[in-house]
Amino acid sequence: MEEENNSTDKDILTKGLKRMGICLGLMFLGPTLVHLALDNSEKPLYIPLLIIAFILCIAAIVFLFLGINTILDSIFKKK
């Protein structure tokens, strides 16, 4: 009978936690920049700052998905 190796792959788990850390930073940075851009709508950098802020918000969602997916792969994927 074959023995299953259900241990967590630490390298992949570390990679997933790093992605979650990046996500955490982007989750604060994106909405903060959106707030700053919307408060200063008469400034000349309003549109570029708003575009960058929305890109950072979307990047936070992407890194959240990738981080959770990587962590689950490290726990449940068989070698």
PDB file of C-alpha atoms in Angstrom:
ATOM      1  CA  MET A   1       0.000   0.000   0.000  1.00  0.00           C
ATOM      2  CA  GLU A   2       1.292   3.424  -0.976  1.00  0.00           C
ATOM      3  CA  GLU A   3       1.794   6.010   1.738  1.00  0.00           C
ATOM      4  CA  GLU A   4       0.516   9.521   0.973  1.00  0.00           C
ATOM      5  CA  ASN A   5       2.765  12.464   1.730  1.00  0.00           C
ATOM      6  CA  ASN A   6       0.389  15.178   2.975  1.00  0.00           C
ATOM      7  CA  SER A   7       3.011  17.584   4.286  1.00  0.00           C
ATOM      8  CA  THR A   8       2.924  21.222   3.284  1.00  0.00           C
ATOM      9  CA  ASP A   9       5.507  22.392   0.745  1.00  0.00           C
ATOM     10  CA  LYS A  10       7.249  25.185   2.663  1.00  0.00           C
ATOM     11  CA  ASP A  11       8.796  26.895  -0.386  1.00  0.00           C
ATOM     12  CA  ILE A  12       5.457  27.271  -2.157  1.00  0.00           C
ATOM     13  CA  LEU A  13       3.814  28.357   1.104  1.00  0.00           C
ATOM     14  CA  THR A  14       6.455  31.085   1.536  1.00  0.00           C
ATOM     15  CA  LYS A  15       5.833  32.264  -2.026  1.00  0.00           C
ATOM     16  CA  GLY A  16       2.088  32.448  -1.322  1.00  0.00           C
ATOM     17  CA  LEU A  17       2.612  34.385   1.911  1.00  0.00           C
ATOM     18  CA  LYS A  18       4.848  36.871   0.078  1.00  0.00           C
ATOM     19  CA  ARG A  19       2.080  37.409  -2.469  1.00  0.00           C
ATOM     20  CA  MET A  20      -0.394  37.964   0.363  1.00  0.00           C
ATOM     21  CA  GLY A  21       1.990  40.535   1.880  1.00  0.00           C
ATOM     22  CA  ILE A  22       2.163  42.391  -1.429  1.00  0.00           C
ATOM     23  CA  CYS A  23      -1.631  42.222  -1.588  1.00  0.00           C
ATOM     24  CA  LEU A  24      -1.902  43.725   1.895  1.00  0.00           C
ATOM     25  CA  GLY A  25       0.271  46.672   0.900  1.00  0.00           C
ATOM     26  CA  LEU A  26      -1.720  47.252  -2.279  1.00  0.00           C
ATOM     27  CA  MET A  27      -4.998  47.013  -0.361  1.00  0.00           C
ATOM     28  CA  PHE A  28      -3.967  50.067   1.668  1.00  0.00           C
ATOM     29  CA  LEU A  29      -2.157  51.970  -1.081  1.00  0.00           C
ATOM     30  CA  GLY A  30      -4.843  51.725  -3.796  1.00  0.00           C
ATOM     31  CA  PRO A  31      -7.841  53.082  -1.849  1.00  0.00           C
ATOM     32  CA  THR A  32      -5.654  55.744  -0.217  1.00  0.00           C
ATOM     33  CA  LEU A  33      -4.628  57.033  -3.639  1.00  0.00           C
ATOM     34  CA  VAL A  34      -8.257  56.929  -4.827  1.00  0.00           C
ATOM     35  CA  HIS A  35      -9.237  59.050  -1.829  1.00  0.00           C
ATOM     36  CA  LEU A  36      -6.391  61.516  -2.467  1.00  0.00           C
ATOM     37  CA  ALA A  37      -7.267  61.783  -6.160  1.00  0.00           C
ATOM     38  CA  LEU A  38     -10.968  62.357  -5.513  1.00  0.00           C
ATOM     39  CA  ASP A  39     -10.254  65.014  -2.874  1.00  0.00           C
ATOM     40  CA  ASN A  40      -8.068  66.990  -5.297  1.00  0.00           C
ATOM     41  CA  SER A  41     -10.175  66.851  -8.449  1.00  0.00           C
ATOM     42  CA  GLU A  42      -9.123  70.339  -9.545  1.00  0.00           C
ATOM     43  CA  LYS A  43      -5.393  69.478  -9.636  1.00  0.00           C
ATOM     44  CA  PRO A  44      -3.701  68.701 -12.988  1.00  0.00           C
ATOM     45  CA  LEU A  45      -2.614  65.191 -11.931  1.00  0.00           C
ATOM     46  CA  TYR A  46      -6.163  64.124 -11.039  1.00  0.00           C
ATOM     47  CA  ILE A  47      -6.735  61.734 -13.968  1.00  0.00           C
ATOM     48  CA  PRO A  48      -3.276  60.033 -13.967  1.00  0.00           C
ATOM     49  CA  LEU A  49      -3.405  59.544 -10.193  1.00  0.00           C
ATOM     50  CA  LEU A  50      -6.913  58.104 -10.407  1.00  0.00           C
ATOM     51  CA  ILE A  51      -5.850  55.676 -13.154  1.00  0.00           C
ATOM     52  CA  ILE A  52      -2.818  54.529 -11.139  1.00  0.00           C
ATOM     53  CA  ALA A  53      -4.987  54.102  -8.041  1.00  0.00           C
ATOM     54  CA  PHE A  54      -7.506  51.906  -9.870  1.00  0.00           C
ATOM     55  CA  ILE A  55      -4.680  49.822 -11.359  1.00  0.00           C
ATOM     56  CA  LEU A  56      -3.300  49.287  -7.844  1.00  0.00           C
ATOM     57  CA  CYS A  57      -6.750  48.247  -6.587  1.00  0.00           C
ATOM     58  CA  ILE A  58      -7.071  45.710  -9.398  1.00  0.00           C
ATOM     59  CA  ALA A  59      -3.530  44.477  -8.687  1.00  0.00           C
ATOM     60  CA  ALA A  60      -4.495  43.939  -5.038  1.00  0.00           C
ATOM     61  CA  ILE A  61      -7.379  41.701  -6.124  1.00  0.00           C
ATOM     62  CA  VAL A  62      -5.112  39.758  -8.491  1.00  0.00           C
ATOM     63  CA  PHE A  63      -2.426  39.251  -5.830  1.00  0.00           C
ATOM     64  CA  LEU A  64      -5.111  38.147  -3.354  1.00  0.00           C
ATOM     65  CA  PHE A  65      -6.323  35.483  -5.777  1.00  0.00           C
ATOM     66  CA  LEU A  66      -2.780  34.352  -6.655  1.00  0.00           C
ATOM     67  CA  GLY A  67      -1.704  34.264  -3.004  1.00  0.00           C
ATOM     68  CA  ILE A  68      -4.671  32.191  -1.846  1.00  0.00           C
ATOM     69  CA  ASN A  69      -4.301  29.876  -4.839  1.00  0.00           C
ATOM     70  CA  THR A  70      -0.575  29.365  -4.136  1.00  0.00           C
ATOM     71  CA  ILE A  71      -1.164  28.700  -0.438  1.00  0.00           C
ATOM     72  CA  LEU A  72      -3.855  26.141  -1.242  1.00  0.00           C
ATOM     73  CA  ASP A  73      -1.530  24.484  -3.772  1.00  0.00           C
ATOM     74  CA  SER A  74       1.172  24.178  -1.129  1.00  0.00           C
ATOM     75  CA  ILE A  75      -1.240  22.493   1.271  1.00  0.00           C
ATOM     76  CA  PHE A  76      -3.314  20.209  -0.945  1.00  0.00           C
ATOM     77  CA  LYS A  77      -1.290  19.435  -4.087  1.00  0.00           C
ATOM     78  CA  LYS A  78       0.361  16.031  -4.241  1.00  0.00           C
ATOM     79  CA  LYS A  79       3.944  15.767  -5.391  1.00  0.00           C
TER      80      LYS A  79
END
